[in-house]
Amino acid sequence: QKEVEQNSGPLSVPEGAIASLNCTYSDRGSQSFFWYRQYSGKSPELIMFIYSNGDKEDGRFTAQLNKASQYVSLLIRDSQPSDSATYLCAVVNTGNQFYFGTGTSLTVIP
Amino acid sequence: DADVTQTPRNRITKTGKRIMLECSQTKGHDRMYWYRQDPGLGLRLIYYSFDVKDINKGEISDGYSVSRQAQAKFSLSLESAIPNQTALYFCATSRGGDTDTQYFGPGTRLTVL
């Protein structure tokens, strides 16, 4: 079983819509969760992190964490063509090791 | 100036050659990491170091070695490159602690012919 799993997509949404990206993790004791955005050929860049159950909002982005279900998601409101990228979920497990998912490719259609 | 730099940015080499990829950081972070990224496989950890005297193997360390020359420098070596080591390589750093976050360098695209 992989430490972190994401649907690879591609996910396509029209401009202005809400994009919903999902991630599950296997280590129930994991405490830290991150979302990175990666444009083609570029390095991953941090969008946001979340440590507590519930929602965390930052501008158009909202991260949601449900530790009981071992599930973390990222919502992008008012999606823009510039949001088209691959989104990587990362988890720090009880061994203090980072694990990345394989990423979900998002395309925002103008 | 970038906080995490990698050299070279692109490299083409032949099977059997020794290759060194270098990473430097000005963030003052103790922790440094080397990843490789392949299409469909995501980021996979090769080696990581939590301080100058600490080196740890990651998920896929076979065929690679590392050197932590200073807090700011972490090098990855391929002693005898093979074609399936063709990939995009990233260095990352983090401060550690409860709110640990990784910051990535620009990447090195390595092609082994």
Short mmCIF file of C-alpha atoms in Angstrom, two decimals:
data_model
loop_
_atom_site.label_atom_id
_atom_site.label_comp_id
_atom_site.label_asym_id
_atom_site.label_seq_id
_atom_site.Cartn_x
_atom_site.Cartn_y
_atom_site.Cartn_z
CA GLN A 1 0.00 0.00 0.00
CA LYS A 2 1.36 3.39 -0.94
CA GLU A 3 1.89 5.96 1.78
CA VAL A 4 0.06 8.65 -0.20
CA GLU A 5 -2.42 8.12 -3.01
CA GLN A 6 -3.87 10.62 -5.45
CA ASN A 7 -6.02 10.29 -8.53
CA SER A 8 -3.66 11.08 -11.40
CA GLY A 9 -6.40 12.74 -13.43
CA PRO A 10 -6.37 14.59 -15.69
CA LEU A 11 -9.00 16.75 -14.07
CA SER A 12 -10.55 19.41 -16.28
CA VAL A 13 -12.69 22.27 -15.01
CA PRO A 14 -14.00 25.39 -16.74
CA GLU A 15 -12.62 28.77 -15.78
CA GLY A 16 -14.38 30.15 -12.71
CA ALA A 17 -15.43 26.73 -11.39
CA ILE A 18 -14.27 24.98 -8.22
CA ALA A 19 -11.56 22.37 -8.65
CA SER A 20 -11.47 19.61 -6.03
CA LEU A 21 -8.30 17.55 -5.53
CA ASN A 22 -8.16 14.58 -3.21
CA CYS A 23 -5.51 12.60 -1.37
CA THR A 24 -5.54 9.65 1.02
CA TYR A 25 -2.72 8.45 3.26
CA SER A 26 -1.98 5.16 4.97
CA ASP A 27 -0.23 6.09 8.23
CA ARG A 28 -2.99 6.97 10.69
CA GLY A 29 -0.49 8.74 12.94
CA SER A 30 0.59 11.26 10.30
CA GLN A 31 0.47 14.82 11.58
CA SER A 32 1.54 17.17 8.78
CA PHE A 33 0.00 17.54 5.35
CA PHE A 34 1.04 19.71 2.42
CA TRP A 35 -0.14 20.68 -1.02
CA TYR A 36 2.41 21.62 -3.68
CA ARG A 37 1.83 22.91 -7.18
CA GLN A 38 4.18 21.92 -9.99
CA TYR A 39 4.19 23.41 -13.46
CA SER A 40 5.58 21.25 -16.24
CA GLY A 41 9.38 21.08 -16.05
CA LYS A 42 9.50 23.23 -12.92
CA SER A 43 10.06 22.47 -9.26
CA PRO A 44 7.23 21.93 -6.78
CA GLU A 45 6.17 25.03 -4.89
CA LEU A 46 4.30 25.01 -1.60
CA ILE A 47 0.67 26.16 -1.73
CA MET A 48 -0.33 25.46 1.83
CA PHE A 49 -0.03 23.11 4.77
CA ILE A 50 -2.53 21.85 7.30
CA TYR A 51 -2.07 20.10 10.65
CA SER A 52 -5.49 20.16 12.30
CA ASN A 53 -8.78 18.56 11.36
CA GLY A 54 -11.10 20.84 9.49
CA ASP A 55 -10.62 23.53 6.89
CA LYS A 56 -7.84 26.02 6.31
CA GLU A 57 -8.35 28.83 3.84
CA ASP A 58 -5.76 30.92 2.02
CA GLY A 59 -7.14 33.15 -0.70
CA ARG A 60 -8.77 30.99 -3.36
CA PHE A 61 -7.37 27.81 -1.82
CA THR A 62 -8.92 25.72 0.94
CA ALA A 63 -7.29 22.64 2.41
CA GLN A 64 -9.50 20.16 4.22
CA LEU A 65 -8.24 17.47 6.60
CA ASN A 66 -10.14 14.52 8.01
CA LYS A 67 -7.79 12.39 10.10
CA ALA A 68 -10.45 9.82 10.96
CA SER A 69 -10.91 9.08 7.26
CA GLN A 70 -7.21 9.64 6.47
CA TYR A 71 -8.18 12.08 3.78
CA VAL A 72 -6.93 15.51 2.77
CA SER A 73 -8.26 17.64 -0.04
CA LEU A 74 -7.58 20.92 -1.80
CA LEU A 75 -10.32 23.13 -3.20
CA ILE A 76 -9.49 25.86 -5.69
CA ARG A 77 -12.27 28.42 -6.05
CA ASP A 78 -12.71 30.62 -9.13
CA SER A 79 -10.23 28.45 -11.06
CA GLN A 80 -8.02 30.30 -13.53
CA PRO A 81 -6.09 29.00 -16.55
CA SER A 82 -2.90 29.80 -14.60
CA ASP A 83 -3.95 27.16 -12.06
CA SER A 84 -3.36 24.49 -14.70
CA ALA A 85 -0.58 22.36 -13.21
CA THR A 86 0.08 19.14 -11.35
CA TYR A 87 -0.85 19.21 -7.67
CA LEU A 88 1.17 17.08 -5.28
CA CYS A 89 -0.05 15.96 -1.88
CA ALA A 90 2.65 15.32 0.73
CA VAL A 91 2.43 13.75 4.15
CA VAL A 92 4.88 13.52 7.03
CA ASN A 93 4.34 10.15 8.69
CA THR A 94 5.00 8.97 12.24
CA GLY A 95 8.60 8.19 11.23
CA ASN A 96 9.05 11.87 10.39
CA GLN A 97 9.49 10.99 6.72
CA PHE A 98 8.03 12.98 3.83
CA TYR A 99 6.04 11.07 1.26
CA PHE A 100 4.64 12.58 -1.91
CA GLY A 101 1.73 11.37 -3.96
CA THR A 102 2.15 10.98 -7.71
CA GLY A 103 0.15 14.14 -8.33
CA THR A 104 -3.11 15.13 -10.00
CA SER A 105 -2.98 16.98 -13.29
CA LEU A 106 -5.42 19.89 -13.44
CA THR A 107 -6.45 21.74 -16.59
CA VAL A 108 -8.59 24.87 -16.35
CA ILE A 109 -10.37 25.50 -19.62
CA PRO A 110 -10.87 29.17 -20.57
CA ASP B 1 18.98 35.10 -5.76
CA ALA B 2 17.39 31.68 -5.41
CA ASP B 3 17.45 30.14 -1.93
CA VAL B 4 18.15 26.62 -3.24
CA THR B 5 20.37 26.22 -6.29
CA GLN B 6 21.31 23.15 -8.26
CA THR B 7 24.13 22.61 -10.75
CA PRO B 8 24.14 21.62 -13.49
CA ARG B 9 20.60 22.32 -14.68
CA ASN B 10 20.90 19.91 -17.59
CA ARG B 11 23.35 17.10 -18.21
CA ILE B 12 23.68 14.46 -20.89
CA THR B 13 26.12 11.66 -20.19
CA LYS B 14 26.95 8.14 -21.26
CA THR B 15 26.44 4.82 -19.54
CA GLY B 16 29.20 4.06 -17.05
CA LYS B 17 30.25 7.65 -16.44
CA ARG B 18 30.49 9.13 -12.96
CA ILE B 19 28.22 12.11 -12.42
CA MET B 20 27.91 14.56 -9.55
CA LEU B 21 24.92 16.82 -8.99
CA GLU B 22 25.37 19.67 -6.56
CA CYS B 23 22.95 21.52 -4.33
CA SER B 24 23.53 24.67 -2.33
CA GLN B 25 21.17 26.58 -0.07
CA THR B 26 21.14 29.95 1.64
CA LYS B 27 18.04 29.28 3.73
CA GLY B 28 20.04 28.19 6.77
CA HIS B 29 18.15 24.91 6.95
CA ASP B 30 19.70 21.86 8.58
CA ARG B 31 17.80 19.27 6.56
CA MET B 32 18.50 18.51 2.91
CA TYR B 33 17.05 15.94 0.54
CA TRP B 34 17.56 14.48 -2.91
CA TYR B 35 14.61 13.27 -4.97
CA ARG B 36 14.15 11.96 -8.46
CA GLN B 37 10.98 12.43 -10.46
CA ASP B 38 9.80 10.17 -13.24
CA PRO B 39 6.56 10.47 -15.21
CA GLY B 40 3.77 8.60 -13.41
CA LEU B 41 5.94 7.78 -10.40
CA GLY B 42 6.00 11.10 -8.64
CA LEU B 43 8.80 12.24 -6.37
CA ARG B 44 10.88 9.49 -4.82
CA LEU B 45 13.37 10.10 -2.03
CA ILE B 46 16.95 9.02 -2.73
CA TYR B 47 18.88 10.26 0.32
CA TYR B 48 18.35 12.77 3.09
CA SER B 49 20.48 14.45 5.71
CA PHE B 50 19.29 16.08 8.92
CA ASP B 51 22.66 17.65 9.67
CA VAL B 52 26.26 17.55 8.46
CA LYS B 53 27.05 14.27 10.23
CA ASP B 54 23.77 12.57 9.41
CA ILE B 55 23.12 10.72 6.14
CA ASN B 56 20.14 8.43 5.56
CA LYS B 57 19.00 6.27 2.69
CA GLY B 58 15.64 6.96 1.17
CA GLU B 59 13.28 4.83 -0.85
CA ILE B 60 15.60 4.33 -3.86
CA SER B 61 19.24 4.77 -2.83
CA ASP B 62 20.78 1.92 -4.86
CA GLY B 63 23.21 3.26 -7.48
CA TYR B 64 23.55 6.63 -5.74
CA SER B 65 25.76 8.12 -3.04
CA VAL B 66 25.78 11.50 -1.31
CA SER B 67 28.11 13.85 0.50
CA ARG B 68 27.12 16.59 2.95
CA GLN B 69 30.12 18.90 2.72
CA ALA B 70 28.65 21.65 4.88
CA GLN B 71 25.31 22.74 6.22
CA ALA B 72 24.67 24.52 2.95
CA LYS B 73 25.90 21.88 0.49
CA PHE B 74 24.64 18.42 -0.37
CA SER B 75 25.91 16.52 -3.41
CA LEU B 76 24.48 13.49 -5.16
CA SER B 77 26.75 11.13 -7.11
CA LEU B 78 26.01 8.45 -9.65
CA GLU B 79 29.13 6.28 -9.56
CA SER B 80 28.38 4.49 -12.83
CA ALA B 81 25.40 6.00 -14.59
CA ILE B 82 22.86 3.76 -16.33
CA PRO B 83 20.01 4.72 -18.68
CA ASN B 84 17.25 4.09 -16.14
CA GLN B 85 18.73 6.87 -14.02
CA THR B 86 17.51 9.30 -16.64
CA ALA B 87 15.16 11.55 -14.68
CA LEU B 88 14.55 14.98 -13.22
CA TYR B 89 16.44 15.38 -9.95
CA PHE B 90 15.42 17.79 -7.21
CA CYS B 91 17.20 18.96 -4.11
CA ALA B 92 15.07 20.21 -1.23
CA THR B 93 15.68 21.72 2.19
CA SER B 94 13.67 22.06 5.37
CA ARG B 95 14.09 23.55 8.82
CA GLY B 96 12.72 20.58 10.74
CA GLY B 97 10.48 20.77 13.76
CA ASP B 98 6.74 20.47 14.08
CA THR B 99 5.99 22.71 11.11
CA ASP B 100 8.53 21.21 8.75
CA THR B 101 8.10 22.32 5.14
CA GLN B 102 10.29 21.40 2.19
CA TYR B 103 11.55 23.95 -0.31
CA PHE B 104 12.80 22.77 -3.67
CA GLY B 105 15.60 23.75 -5.99
CA PRO B 106 15.00 24.27 -9.73
CA GLY B 107 15.91 20.71 -10.67
CA THR B 108 18.54 18.98 -12.79
CA ARG B 109 17.47 17.14 -15.91
CA LEU B 110 19.81 14.19 -16.36
CA THR B 111 19.91 12.03 -19.47
CA VAL B 112 22.01 8.86 -19.54
CA LEU B 113 22.57 7.49 -23.03
#
